mmCIF file of C-alpha atoms in Angstrom:
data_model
loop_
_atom_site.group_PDB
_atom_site.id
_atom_site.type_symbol
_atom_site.label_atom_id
_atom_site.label_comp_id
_atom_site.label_asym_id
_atom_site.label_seq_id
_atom_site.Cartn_x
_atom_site.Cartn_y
_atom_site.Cartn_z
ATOM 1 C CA UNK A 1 46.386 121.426 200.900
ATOM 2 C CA UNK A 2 46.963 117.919 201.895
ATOM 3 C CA UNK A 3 48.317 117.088 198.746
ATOM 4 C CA UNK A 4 51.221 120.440 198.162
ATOM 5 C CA UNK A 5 52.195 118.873 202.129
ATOM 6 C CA UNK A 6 53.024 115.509 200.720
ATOM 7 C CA UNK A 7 54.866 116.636 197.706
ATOM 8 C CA UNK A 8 57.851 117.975 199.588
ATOM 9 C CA UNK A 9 57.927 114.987 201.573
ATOM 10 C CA UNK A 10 58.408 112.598 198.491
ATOM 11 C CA UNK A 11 60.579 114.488 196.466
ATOM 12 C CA UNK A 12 62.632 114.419 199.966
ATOM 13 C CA UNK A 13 62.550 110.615 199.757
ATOM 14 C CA UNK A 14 63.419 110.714 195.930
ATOM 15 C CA UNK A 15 66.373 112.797 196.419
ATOM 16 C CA UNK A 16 67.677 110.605 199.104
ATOM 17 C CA UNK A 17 68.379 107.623 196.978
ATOM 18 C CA UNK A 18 70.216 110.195 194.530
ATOM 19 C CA UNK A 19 71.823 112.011 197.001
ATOM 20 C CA UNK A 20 73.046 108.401 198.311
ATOM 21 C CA UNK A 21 74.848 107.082 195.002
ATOM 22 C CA UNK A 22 76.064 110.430 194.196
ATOM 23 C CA UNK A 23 78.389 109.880 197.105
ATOM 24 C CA UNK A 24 78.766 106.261 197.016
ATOM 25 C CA UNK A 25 79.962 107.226 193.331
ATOM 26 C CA UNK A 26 82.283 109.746 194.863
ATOM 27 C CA UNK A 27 83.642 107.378 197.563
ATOM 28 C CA UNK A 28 84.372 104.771 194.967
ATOM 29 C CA UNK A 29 86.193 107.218 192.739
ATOM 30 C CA UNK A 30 88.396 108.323 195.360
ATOM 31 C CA UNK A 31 89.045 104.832 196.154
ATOM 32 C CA UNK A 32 90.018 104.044 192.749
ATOM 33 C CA UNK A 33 92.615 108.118 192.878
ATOM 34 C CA UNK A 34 94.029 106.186 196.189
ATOM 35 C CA UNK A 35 94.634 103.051 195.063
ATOM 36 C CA UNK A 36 96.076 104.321 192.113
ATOM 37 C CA UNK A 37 98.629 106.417 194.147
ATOM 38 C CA UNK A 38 99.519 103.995 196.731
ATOM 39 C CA UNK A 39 100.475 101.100 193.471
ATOM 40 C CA UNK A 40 103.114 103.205 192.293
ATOM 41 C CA UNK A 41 106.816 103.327 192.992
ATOM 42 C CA UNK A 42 108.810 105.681 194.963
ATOM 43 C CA UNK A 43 112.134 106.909 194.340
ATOM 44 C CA UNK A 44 113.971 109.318 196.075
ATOM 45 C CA UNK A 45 114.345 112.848 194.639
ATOM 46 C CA UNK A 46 117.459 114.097 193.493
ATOM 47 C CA UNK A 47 118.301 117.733 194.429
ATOM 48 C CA UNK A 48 120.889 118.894 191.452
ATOM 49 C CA UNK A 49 122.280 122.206 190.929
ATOM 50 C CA UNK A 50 121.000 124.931 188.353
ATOM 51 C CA UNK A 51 122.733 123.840 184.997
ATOM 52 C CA UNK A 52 122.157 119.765 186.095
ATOM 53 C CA UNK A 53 118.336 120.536 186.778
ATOM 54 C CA UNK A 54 118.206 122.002 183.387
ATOM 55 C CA UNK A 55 119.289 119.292 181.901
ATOM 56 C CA UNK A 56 116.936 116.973 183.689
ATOM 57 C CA UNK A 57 114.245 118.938 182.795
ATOM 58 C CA UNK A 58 115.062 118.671 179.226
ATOM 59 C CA UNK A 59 115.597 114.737 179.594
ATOM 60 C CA UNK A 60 112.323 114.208 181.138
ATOM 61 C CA UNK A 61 110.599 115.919 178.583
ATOM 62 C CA UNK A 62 112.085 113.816 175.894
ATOM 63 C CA UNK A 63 111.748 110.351 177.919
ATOM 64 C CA UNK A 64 109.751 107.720 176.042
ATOM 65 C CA UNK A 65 106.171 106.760 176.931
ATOM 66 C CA UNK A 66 106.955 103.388 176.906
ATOM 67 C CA UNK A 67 110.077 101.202 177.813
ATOM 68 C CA UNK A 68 110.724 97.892 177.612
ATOM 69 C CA UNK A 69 106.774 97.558 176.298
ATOM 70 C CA UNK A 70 105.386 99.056 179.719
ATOM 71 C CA UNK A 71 103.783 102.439 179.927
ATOM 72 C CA UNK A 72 105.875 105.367 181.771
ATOM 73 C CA UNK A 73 104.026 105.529 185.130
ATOM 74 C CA UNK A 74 106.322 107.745 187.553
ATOM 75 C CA UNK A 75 107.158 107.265 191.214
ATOM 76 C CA UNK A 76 106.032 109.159 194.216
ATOM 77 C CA UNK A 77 106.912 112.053 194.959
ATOM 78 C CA UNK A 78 106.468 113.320 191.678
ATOM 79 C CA UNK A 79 109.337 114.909 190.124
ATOM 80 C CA UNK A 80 110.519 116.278 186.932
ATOM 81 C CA UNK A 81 114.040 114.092 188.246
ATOM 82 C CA UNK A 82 112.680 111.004 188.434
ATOM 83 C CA UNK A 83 110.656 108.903 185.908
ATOM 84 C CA UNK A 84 109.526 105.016 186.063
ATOM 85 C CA UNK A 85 107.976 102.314 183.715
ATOM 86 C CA UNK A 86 105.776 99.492 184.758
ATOM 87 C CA UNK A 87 105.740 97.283 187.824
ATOM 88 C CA UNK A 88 108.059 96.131 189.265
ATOM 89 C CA UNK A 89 109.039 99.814 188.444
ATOM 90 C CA UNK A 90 111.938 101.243 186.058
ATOM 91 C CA UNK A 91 112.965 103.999 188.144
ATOM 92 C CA UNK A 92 115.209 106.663 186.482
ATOM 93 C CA UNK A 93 116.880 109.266 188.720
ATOM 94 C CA UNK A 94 118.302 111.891 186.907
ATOM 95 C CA UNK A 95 121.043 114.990 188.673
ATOM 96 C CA UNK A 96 122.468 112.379 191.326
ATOM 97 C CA UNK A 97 125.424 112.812 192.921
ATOM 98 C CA UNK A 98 128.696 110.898 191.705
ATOM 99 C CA UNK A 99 127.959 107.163 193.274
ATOM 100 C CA UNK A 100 130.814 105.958 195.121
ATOM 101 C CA UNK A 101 131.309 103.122 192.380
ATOM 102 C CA UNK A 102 132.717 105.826 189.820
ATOM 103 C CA UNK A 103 135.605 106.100 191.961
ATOM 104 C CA UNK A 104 136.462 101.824 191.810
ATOM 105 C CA UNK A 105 139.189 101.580 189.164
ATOM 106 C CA UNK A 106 138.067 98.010 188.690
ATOM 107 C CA UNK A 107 135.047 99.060 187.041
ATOM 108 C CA UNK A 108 134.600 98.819 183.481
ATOM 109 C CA UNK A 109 131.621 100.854 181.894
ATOM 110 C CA UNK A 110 129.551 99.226 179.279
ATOM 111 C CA UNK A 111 127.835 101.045 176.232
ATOM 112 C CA UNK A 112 124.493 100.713 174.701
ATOM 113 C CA UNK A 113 123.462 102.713 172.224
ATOM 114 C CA UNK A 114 125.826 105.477 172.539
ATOM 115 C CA UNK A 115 125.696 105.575 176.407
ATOM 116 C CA UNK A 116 128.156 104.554 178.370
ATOM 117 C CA UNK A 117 127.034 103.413 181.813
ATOM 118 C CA UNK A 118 128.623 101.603 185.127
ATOM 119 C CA UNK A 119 126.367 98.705 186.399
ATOM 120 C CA UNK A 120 126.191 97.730 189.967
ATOM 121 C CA UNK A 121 124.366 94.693 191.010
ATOM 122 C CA UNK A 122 122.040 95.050 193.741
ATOM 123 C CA UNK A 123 121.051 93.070 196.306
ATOM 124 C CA UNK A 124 118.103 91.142 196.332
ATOM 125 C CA UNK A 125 118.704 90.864 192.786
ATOM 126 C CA UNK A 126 118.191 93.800 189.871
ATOM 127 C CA UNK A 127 121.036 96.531 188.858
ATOM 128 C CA UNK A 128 121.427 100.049 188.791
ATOM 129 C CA UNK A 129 122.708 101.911 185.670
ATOM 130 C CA UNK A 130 124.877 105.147 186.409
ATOM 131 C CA UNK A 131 125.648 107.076 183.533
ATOM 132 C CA UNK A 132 129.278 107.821 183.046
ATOM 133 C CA UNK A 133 131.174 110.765 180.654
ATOM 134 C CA UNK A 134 128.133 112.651 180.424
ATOM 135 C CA UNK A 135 126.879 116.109 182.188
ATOM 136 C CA UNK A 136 124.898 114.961 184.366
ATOM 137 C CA UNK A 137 124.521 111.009 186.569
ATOM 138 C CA UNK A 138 122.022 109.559 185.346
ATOM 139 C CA UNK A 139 120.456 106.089 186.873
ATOM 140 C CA UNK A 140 118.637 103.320 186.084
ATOM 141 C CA UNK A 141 117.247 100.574 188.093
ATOM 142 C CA UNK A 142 116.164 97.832 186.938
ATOM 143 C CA UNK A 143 114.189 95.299 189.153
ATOM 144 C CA UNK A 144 115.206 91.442 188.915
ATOM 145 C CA UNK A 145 112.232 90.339 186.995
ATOM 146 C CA UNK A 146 113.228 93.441 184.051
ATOM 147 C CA UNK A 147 116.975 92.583 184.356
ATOM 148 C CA UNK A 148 116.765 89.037 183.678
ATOM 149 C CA UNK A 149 114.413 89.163 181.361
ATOM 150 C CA UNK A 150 114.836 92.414 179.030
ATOM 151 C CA UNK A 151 117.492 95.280 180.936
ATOM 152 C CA UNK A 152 119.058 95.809 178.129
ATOM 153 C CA UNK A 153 116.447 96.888 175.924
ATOM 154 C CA UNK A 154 115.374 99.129 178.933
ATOM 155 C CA UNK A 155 118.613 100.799 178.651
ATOM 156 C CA UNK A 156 118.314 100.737 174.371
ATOM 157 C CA UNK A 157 114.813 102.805 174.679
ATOM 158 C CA UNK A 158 116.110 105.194 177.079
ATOM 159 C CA UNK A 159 119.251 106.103 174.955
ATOM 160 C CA UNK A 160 118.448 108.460 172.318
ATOM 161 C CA UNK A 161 116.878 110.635 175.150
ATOM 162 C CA UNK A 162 119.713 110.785 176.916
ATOM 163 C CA UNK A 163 121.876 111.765 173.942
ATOM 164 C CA UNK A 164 119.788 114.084 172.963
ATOM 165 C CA UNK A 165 119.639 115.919 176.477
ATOM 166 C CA UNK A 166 122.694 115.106 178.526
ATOM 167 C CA UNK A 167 125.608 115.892 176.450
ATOM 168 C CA UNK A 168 128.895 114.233 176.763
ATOM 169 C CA UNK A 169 130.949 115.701 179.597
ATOM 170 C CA UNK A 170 132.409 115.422 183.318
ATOM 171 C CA UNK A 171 129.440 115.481 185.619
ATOM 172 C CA UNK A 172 130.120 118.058 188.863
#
């Protein structure tokens, strides 16, 4: 009898060392899920209409998984209107409103690939890419380090997804 008493009482001290890094595993994997979330971007979220979300929806589908060389890794809050690539973050809003800076008749819009856009430099350094003649504002902002560096071969990878999705057009 002595002996069926003890055997509770060490598998009770086996099971505590398991029991133990089971939940320091646990702790360190949601460690890892939060660190995760609080390294990425965030971007405000657009709120378009019903024929701009559509075509947002469509453009995010056909976004590359790469730009520039970095992997797509997209901002908080997640959104099907907003995408980003590495870090410092590519951030591309998509159903915007008309920016202010369509309206300036000294602006001159520049085309890559097909896409005509109106650049805006920011401050602090980087620019922002609006989309112009096509159904729906789309922008990109690029950070200072991606600007100098490569922004217009940010702009080149994004282009034949935006063709492809956001026709030609006025924007409401």
């Amino acid at each position: 009898m002595n002996s069926s008493r003890h055997r509770p009482a060490s598998r009770a001290r086996r099971a505590r060392p398991l029991a133990s890094a089971g939940a320091a595993g646990l702790l360190l994997l949601l460690a890892a899920a939060c660190s995760s979330a609080d390294d990425r971007a965030e971007a405000a979220v657009p709120a378009p209409g019903k024929e701009v979300a559509g075509l947002c929806r469509a453009l995010d589908e056909a976004l590359p998984g790469t730009v520039v060389d970095e992997d797509r890794s997209d901002p908080e809050p997640q959104s099907e209107f907003t995408a980003g690539w590495g870090s410092p973050a590519i951030i591309l809003r998509c159903g915007i409103p008309r920016p202010p800076v369509m309206s300036d008749p000294d602006q001159v819009p520049v085309q890559i690939e097909g896409v005509s856009y109106v650049m805006e430099e920011l401050e602090g350094g980087g620019h922002r890419f609006t989309t112009a003649l096509r159904r729906a504002y789309v922008e990109v902002t690029l950070p200072e380090e991606v600007a100098a560096e490569s922004g217009s071969f940010a702009l080149v990878d994004l282009a034949p997804a935006i063709k492809r999705t956001v026709p030609r057009g006025i924007a409401d």
